[in-house]
mmCIF file of C-alpha atoms in Angstrom:
data_model
loop_
_atom_site.group_PDB
_atom_site.id
_atom_site.type_symbol
_atom_site.label_atom_id
_atom_site.label_comp_id
_atom_site.label_asym_id
_atom_site.label_seq_id
_atom_site.Cartn_x
_atom_site.Cartn_y
_atom_site.Cartn_z
ATOM 1 C CA MET A 1 62.466 129.416 102.689
ATOM 2 C CA ALA A 2 66.239 129.224 102.123
ATOM 3 C CA PRO A 3 66.348 125.437 101.467
ATOM 4 C CA LYS A 4 63.663 125.839 98.777
ATOM 5 C CA ILE A 5 65.723 128.547 97.064
ATOM 6 C CA ASP A 6 68.809 126.343 97.232
ATOM 7 C CA ARG A 7 66.958 123.403 95.716
ATOM 8 C CA ARG A 8 65.589 125.603 92.958
ATOM 9 C CA GLN A 9 69.058 126.925 92.191
ATOM 10 C CA LEU A 10 70.470 123.417 92.111
ATOM 11 C CA ARG A 11 67.703 122.309 89.765
ATOM 12 C CA THR A 12 68.373 125.281 87.461
ATOM 13 C CA LYS A 13 72.100 124.562 87.410
ATOM 14 C CA ARG A 14 71.390 120.921 86.632
ATOM 15 C CA LEU A 15 69.139 121.933 83.723
ATOM 16 C CA LEU A 16 71.814 124.303 82.415
ATOM 17 C CA ARG A 17 74.500 121.649 82.803
ATOM 18 C CA ASN A 18 72.492 119.017 80.934
ATOM 19 C CA ALA A 19 71.698 121.524 78.194
ATOM 20 C CA MET A 20 75.363 122.442 77.812
ATOM 21 C CA LEU A 21 76.426 118.802 77.549
ATOM 22 C CA GLU A 22 73.769 118.055 74.933
ATOM 23 C CA LEU A 23 74.943 121.030 72.876
ATOM 24 C CA ILE A 24 78.576 119.960 73.161
ATOM 25 C CA GLU A 25 77.591 116.531 71.858
ATOM 26 C CA GLU A 26 75.774 118.129 68.913
ATOM 27 C CA ASN A 27 78.011 121.073 68.030
ATOM 28 C CA GLY A 28 81.243 120.817 69.991
ATOM 29 C CA VAL A 29 82.774 123.020 72.658
ATOM 30 C CA GLN A 30 83.510 125.879 70.259
ATOM 31 C CA GLY A 31 79.857 126.246 69.295
ATOM 32 C CA LEU A 32 78.529 126.949 72.795
ATOM 33 C CA THR A 33 76.496 130.146 73.286
ATOM 34 C CA VAL A 34 74.507 131.499 76.220
ATOM 35 C CA THR A 35 71.366 131.753 74.089
ATOM 36 C CA ASP A 36 71.539 128.135 72.968
ATOM 37 C CA ILE A 37 72.185 126.865 76.494
ATOM 38 C CA ALA A 38 69.355 128.946 77.982
ATOM 39 C CA ASN A 39 66.914 127.921 75.253
ATOM 40 C CA ARG A 40 67.767 124.241 75.590
ATOM 41 C CA ALA A 41 67.401 124.434 79.387
ATOM 42 C CA ASP A 42 64.140 126.391 78.985
ATOM 43 C CA VAL A 43 65.329 129.290 81.158
ATOM 44 C CA ASN A 44 65.896 132.932 80.279
ATOM 45 C CA ARG A 45 69.319 134.488 79.766
ATOM 46 C CA GLY A 46 68.979 136.450 83.001
ATOM 47 C CA THR A 47 68.717 133.198 84.926
ATOM 48 C CA PHE A 48 71.847 131.920 83.196
ATOM 49 C CA TYR A 49 73.787 135.037 84.219
ATOM 50 C CA LEU A 50 72.843 134.508 87.867
ATOM 51 C CA HIS A 51 75.151 131.489 87.793
ATOM 52 C CA TYR A 52 77.745 132.069 85.057
ATOM 53 C CA GLN A 53 79.435 134.946 83.221
ATOM 54 C CA ASP A 54 79.238 133.350 79.781
ATOM 55 C CA ALA A 55 79.392 129.954 78.045
ATOM 56 C CA PRO A 56 83.182 129.480 78.447
ATOM 57 C CA ASP A 57 82.882 130.402 82.137
ATOM 58 C CA MET A 58 80.175 127.784 82.591
ATOM 59 C CA LEU A 59 82.215 125.093 80.855
ATOM 60 C CA GLN A 60 85.260 125.950 82.958
ATOM 61 C CA LYS A 61 83.296 125.847 86.207
ATOM 62 C CA VAL A 62 81.716 122.501 85.363
ATOM 63 C CA GLN A 63 85.142 121.128 84.423
ATOM 64 C CA ASP A 64 86.565 122.436 87.705
ATOM 65 C CA GLU A 65 83.747 120.859 89.741
ATOM 66 C CA VAL A 66 84.237 117.456 88.124
ATOM 67 C CA PHE A 67 88.018 117.733 88.378
ATOM 68 C CA ALA A 68 87.804 118.521 92.110
ATOM 69 C CA SER A 69 85.632 115.482 92.866
ATOM 70 C CA VAL A 70 87.902 113.119 90.922
ATOM 71 C CA LEU A 71 91.058 114.686 92.350
ATOM 72 C CA LYS A 72 89.794 114.099 95.886
ATOM 73 C CA ALA A 73 89.478 110.360 95.172
ATOM 74 C CA MET A 74 92.798 110.278 93.295
ATOM 75 C CA ARG A 75 94.698 111.754 96.242
ATOM 76 C CA GLU A 76 93.636 108.824 98.411
ATOM 77 C CA ILE A 77 95.554 106.367 96.222
ATOM 78 C CA ASP A 78 98.836 104.988 97.518
ATOM 79 C CA VAL A 79 100.957 103.122 94.952
ATOM 80 C CA VAL A 80 102.585 100.837 97.538
ATOM 81 C CA GLU A 81 99.232 100.090 99.141
ATOM 82 C CA MET A 82 97.844 99.281 95.688
ATOM 83 C CA MET A 83 100.711 96.833 95.099
ATOM 84 C CA ARG A 84 99.969 95.068 98.387
ATOM 85 C CA PHE A 85 96.355 94.544 97.384
ATOM 86 C CA SER A 86 97.511 93.267 93.982
ATOM 87 C CA GLU A 87 99.862 90.771 95.627
ATOM 88 C CA ARG A 88 96.848 89.372 97.481
ATOM 89 C CA GLY A 89 94.890 89.223 94.220
ATOM 90 C CA GLU A 90 92.403 91.843 95.403
ATOM 91 C CA PRO A 91 91.232 94.995 93.594
ATOM 92 C CA TYR A 92 92.339 98.158 95.372
ATOM 93 C CA PRO A 93 89.294 99.803 97.070
ATOM 94 C CA LYS A 94 90.622 103.318 96.474
ATOM 95 C CA ILE A 95 90.962 102.611 92.746
ATOM 96 C CA ILE A 96 87.348 101.416 92.779
ATOM 97 C CA ALA A 97 86.345 104.679 94.492
ATOM 98 C CA LEU A 98 88.226 106.681 91.838
ATOM 99 C CA LEU A 99 86.560 104.741 89.027
ATOM 100 C CA GLU A 100 83.159 105.324 90.625
ATOM 101 C CA GLU A 101 83.801 109.074 90.387
ATOM 102 C CA PHE A 102 84.533 108.713 86.671
ATOM 103 C CA SER A 103 81.423 106.546 86.315
ATOM 104 C CA ARG A 104 79.226 109.193 87.961
ATOM 105 C CA GLU A 105 80.353 111.674 85.320
ATOM 106 C CA ALA A 106 80.389 109.186 82.437
ATOM 107 C CA TYR A 107 78.473 111.383 79.981
ATOM 108 C CA PHE A 108 80.654 114.397 80.718
ATOM 109 C CA PHE A 109 83.919 112.484 80.309
ATOM 110 C CA ARG A 110 82.740 110.769 77.134
ATOM 111 C CA LEU A 111 82.098 114.180 75.612
ATOM 112 C CA MET A 112 85.438 115.594 76.775
ATOM 113 C CA ILE A 113 87.293 112.639 75.249
ATOM 114 C CA GLY A 114 85.201 112.602 72.079
ATOM 115 C CA PRO A 115 85.753 114.496 68.811
ATOM 116 C CA HIS A 116 83.685 117.498 69.958
ATOM 117 C CA GLY A 117 85.247 117.724 73.405
ATOM 118 C CA ASN A 118 88.463 118.915 74.998
ATOM 119 C CA SER A 119 91.196 116.268 74.971
ATOM 120 C CA SER A 120 93.529 118.467 77.044
ATOM 121 C CA TYR A 121 91.161 117.932 79.965
ATOM 122 C CA ILE A 122 92.108 114.247 80.210
ATOM 123 C CA VAL A 123 95.788 115.156 79.790
ATOM 124 C CA LYS A 124 95.352 117.351 82.863
ATOM 125 C CA PHE A 125 94.211 114.317 84.869
ATOM 126 C CA ARG A 126 97.217 112.310 83.725
ATOM 127 C CA ARG A 127 99.580 115.117 84.696
ATOM 128 C CA VAL A 128 98.029 115.425 88.155
ATOM 129 C CA MET A 129 98.169 111.639 88.579
ATOM 130 C CA GLN A 130 101.874 111.719 87.694
ATOM 131 C CA GLU A 131 102.491 114.421 90.291
ATOM 132 C CA HIS A 132 100.568 112.485 92.927
ATOM 133 C CA ILE A 133 102.376 109.206 92.195
ATOM 134 C CA ALA A 134 105.726 111.017 92.266
ATOM 135 C CA ALA A 135 104.963 112.531 95.671
ATOM 136 C CA ARG A 136 103.732 109.258 97.192
ATOM 137 C CA LEU A 137 106.612 107.254 95.726
ATOM 138 C CA ALA A 138 109.126 109.763 97.081
ATOM 139 C CA GLN A 139 107.733 109.127 100.562
ATOM 140 C CA ARG A 140 107.737 105.353 100.209
ATOM 141 C CA GLN A 141 110.860 104.905 98.068
ATOM 142 C CA PRO A 142 113.140 107.961 98.422
ATOM 143 C CA SER A 143 116.186 106.152 96.981
ATOM 144 C CA ASP A 144 116.571 105.152 93.338
ATOM 145 C CA ASP A 145 119.090 102.408 94.167
ATOM 146 C CA ASN A 146 116.610 99.520 94.096
ATOM 147 C CA MET A 147 114.556 100.773 91.167
ATOM 148 C CA LEU A 148 114.791 98.785 87.941
ATOM 149 C CA VAL A 149 114.095 101.773 85.677
ATOM 150 C CA PRO A 150 114.530 105.550 86.059
ATOM 151 C CA ARG A 151 111.952 107.037 88.420
ATOM 152 C CA ASP A 152 110.449 109.506 85.938
ATOM 153 C CA TYR A 153 109.858 106.766 83.348
ATOM 154 C CA LEU A 154 108.210 104.534 85.940
ATOM 155 C CA ILE A 155 105.900 107.330 87.102
ATOM 156 C CA THR A 156 104.994 108.232 83.519
ATOM 157 C CA PHE A 157 104.270 104.579 82.702
ATOM 158 C CA ILE A 158 102.004 104.055 85.732
ATOM 159 C CA ALA A 159 100.034 107.274 85.187
ATOM 160 C CA SER A 160 99.705 106.831 81.420
ATOM 161 C CA ALA A 161 98.700 103.171 81.726
ATOM 162 C CA ASN A 162 96.008 103.876 84.301
ATOM 163 C CA MET A 163 94.591 106.888 82.474
ATOM 164 C CA GLY A 164 94.748 104.929 79.220
ATOM 165 C CA ILE A 165 92.610 102.164 80.720
ATOM 166 C CA ILE A 166 90.166 104.690 82.181
ATOM 167 C CA SER A 167 89.930 106.608 78.890
ATOM 168 C CA TYR A 168 89.283 103.424 76.905
ATOM 169 C CA TRP A 169 86.686 102.325 79.451
ATOM 170 C CA ILE A 170 84.854 105.638 79.021
ATOM 171 C CA GLU A 171 85.153 105.659 75.211
ATOM 172 C CA SER A 172 83.880 102.083 74.916
ATOM 173 C CA GLY A 173 80.710 102.873 76.872
ATOM 174 C CA MET A 174 81.718 101.629 80.330
ATOM 175 C CA GLN A 175 80.610 98.042 79.708
ATOM 176 C CA GLN A 176 82.396 96.927 82.875
ATOM 177 C CA THR A 177 81.698 98.027 86.442
ATOM 178 C CA PRO A 178 84.271 100.090 88.375
ATOM 179 C CA ARG A 179 85.159 96.954 90.320
ATOM 180 C CA GLU A 180 85.741 94.951 87.126
ATOM 181 C CA ILE A 181 88.078 97.656 85.800
ATOM 182 C CA ALA A 182 89.861 97.702 89.164
ATOM 183 C CA VAL A 183 90.404 93.935 88.797
ATOM 184 C CA ILE A 184 91.938 94.498 85.343
ATOM 185 C CA ILE A 185 94.283 97.117 86.788
ATOM 186 C CA MET A 186 95.112 94.799 89.696
ATOM 187 C CA LYS A 187 96.075 91.952 87.338
ATOM 188 C CA LEU A 188 98.293 94.252 85.283
ATOM 189 C CA VAL A 189 99.998 95.549 88.424
ATOM 190 C CA GLN A 190 100.412 92.029 89.799
ATOM 191 C CA HIS A 191 101.583 90.217 86.666
ATOM 192 C CA GLY A 192 102.771 92.948 84.284
ATOM 193 C CA SER A 193 101.564 93.694 80.771
ATOM 194 C CA LEU A 194 103.628 90.965 79.069
ATOM 195 C CA ALA A 195 102.403 88.228 81.402
ATOM 196 C CA ALA A 196 98.834 89.471 80.906
ATOM 197 C CA THR A 197 99.044 88.532 77.203
ATOM 198 C CA GLY A 198 99.255 84.860 78.148
ATOM 199 C CA LEU A 199 102.203 84.371 75.784
ATOM 200 C CA ARG A 200 104.579 83.485 78.594
ATOM 201 C CA ASN A 201 102.392 80.566 79.682
ATOM 202 C CA ARG A 202 102.103 79.382 76.070
ATOM 203 C CA GLN A 203 105.881 79.526 75.703
ATOM 204 C CA VAL A 204 106.422 77.483 78.854
ATOM 205 C CA THR A 205 103.811 74.938 77.722
ATOM 206 C CA GLY A 206 105.439 74.698 74.298
ATOM 207 C CA GLU A 207 108.865 74.146 75.832
ATOM 208 C CA ASN A 208 107.503 71.421 78.105
ATOM 209 C CA GLN A 209 105.849 69.664 75.168
ATOM 210 C CA ALA A 210 109.071 69.858 73.189
#
């Protein structure tokens, strides 16, 4: 009997989760109420309280669940390893895995980024990515002697650039696959943002023609 109860609970939580997200899309995070969520999910308030204390508690727990799954994939990323893949012209598999986690929660992230969501949630991801990159880079490159720019600026640039690409990908409806976004990131890592504009090649061509 236990597996049936577990499946029923999972189904109820899924209904509640979907209802909450629909209401966020319609009314924003601030407008969430237990009654509205329960009514939209077609369950009674007592059923809601079996899983959550109130609407803010539910939102926080859903955010924590999503954060944990993405964080697990993020912690697998190694900046130096990513550079080696980029040098070979290959998308980094662990970046693809991270993007797949974002893709699985596309609706949720779109709402969090959107006008009715919670923009600080994405900032939290960027901050954690910065901390992770800093820790990995300290292991791989403990000395600043060979670095072209100050370490903290480099870490901030890498984290902000990656989260910026991911945020835009989500906001624009995820038209590309996780692998296609990983290829974009790979090209930027390999060639740099200025080279990616194509202006350098045009300049060289113009000089040759002159």
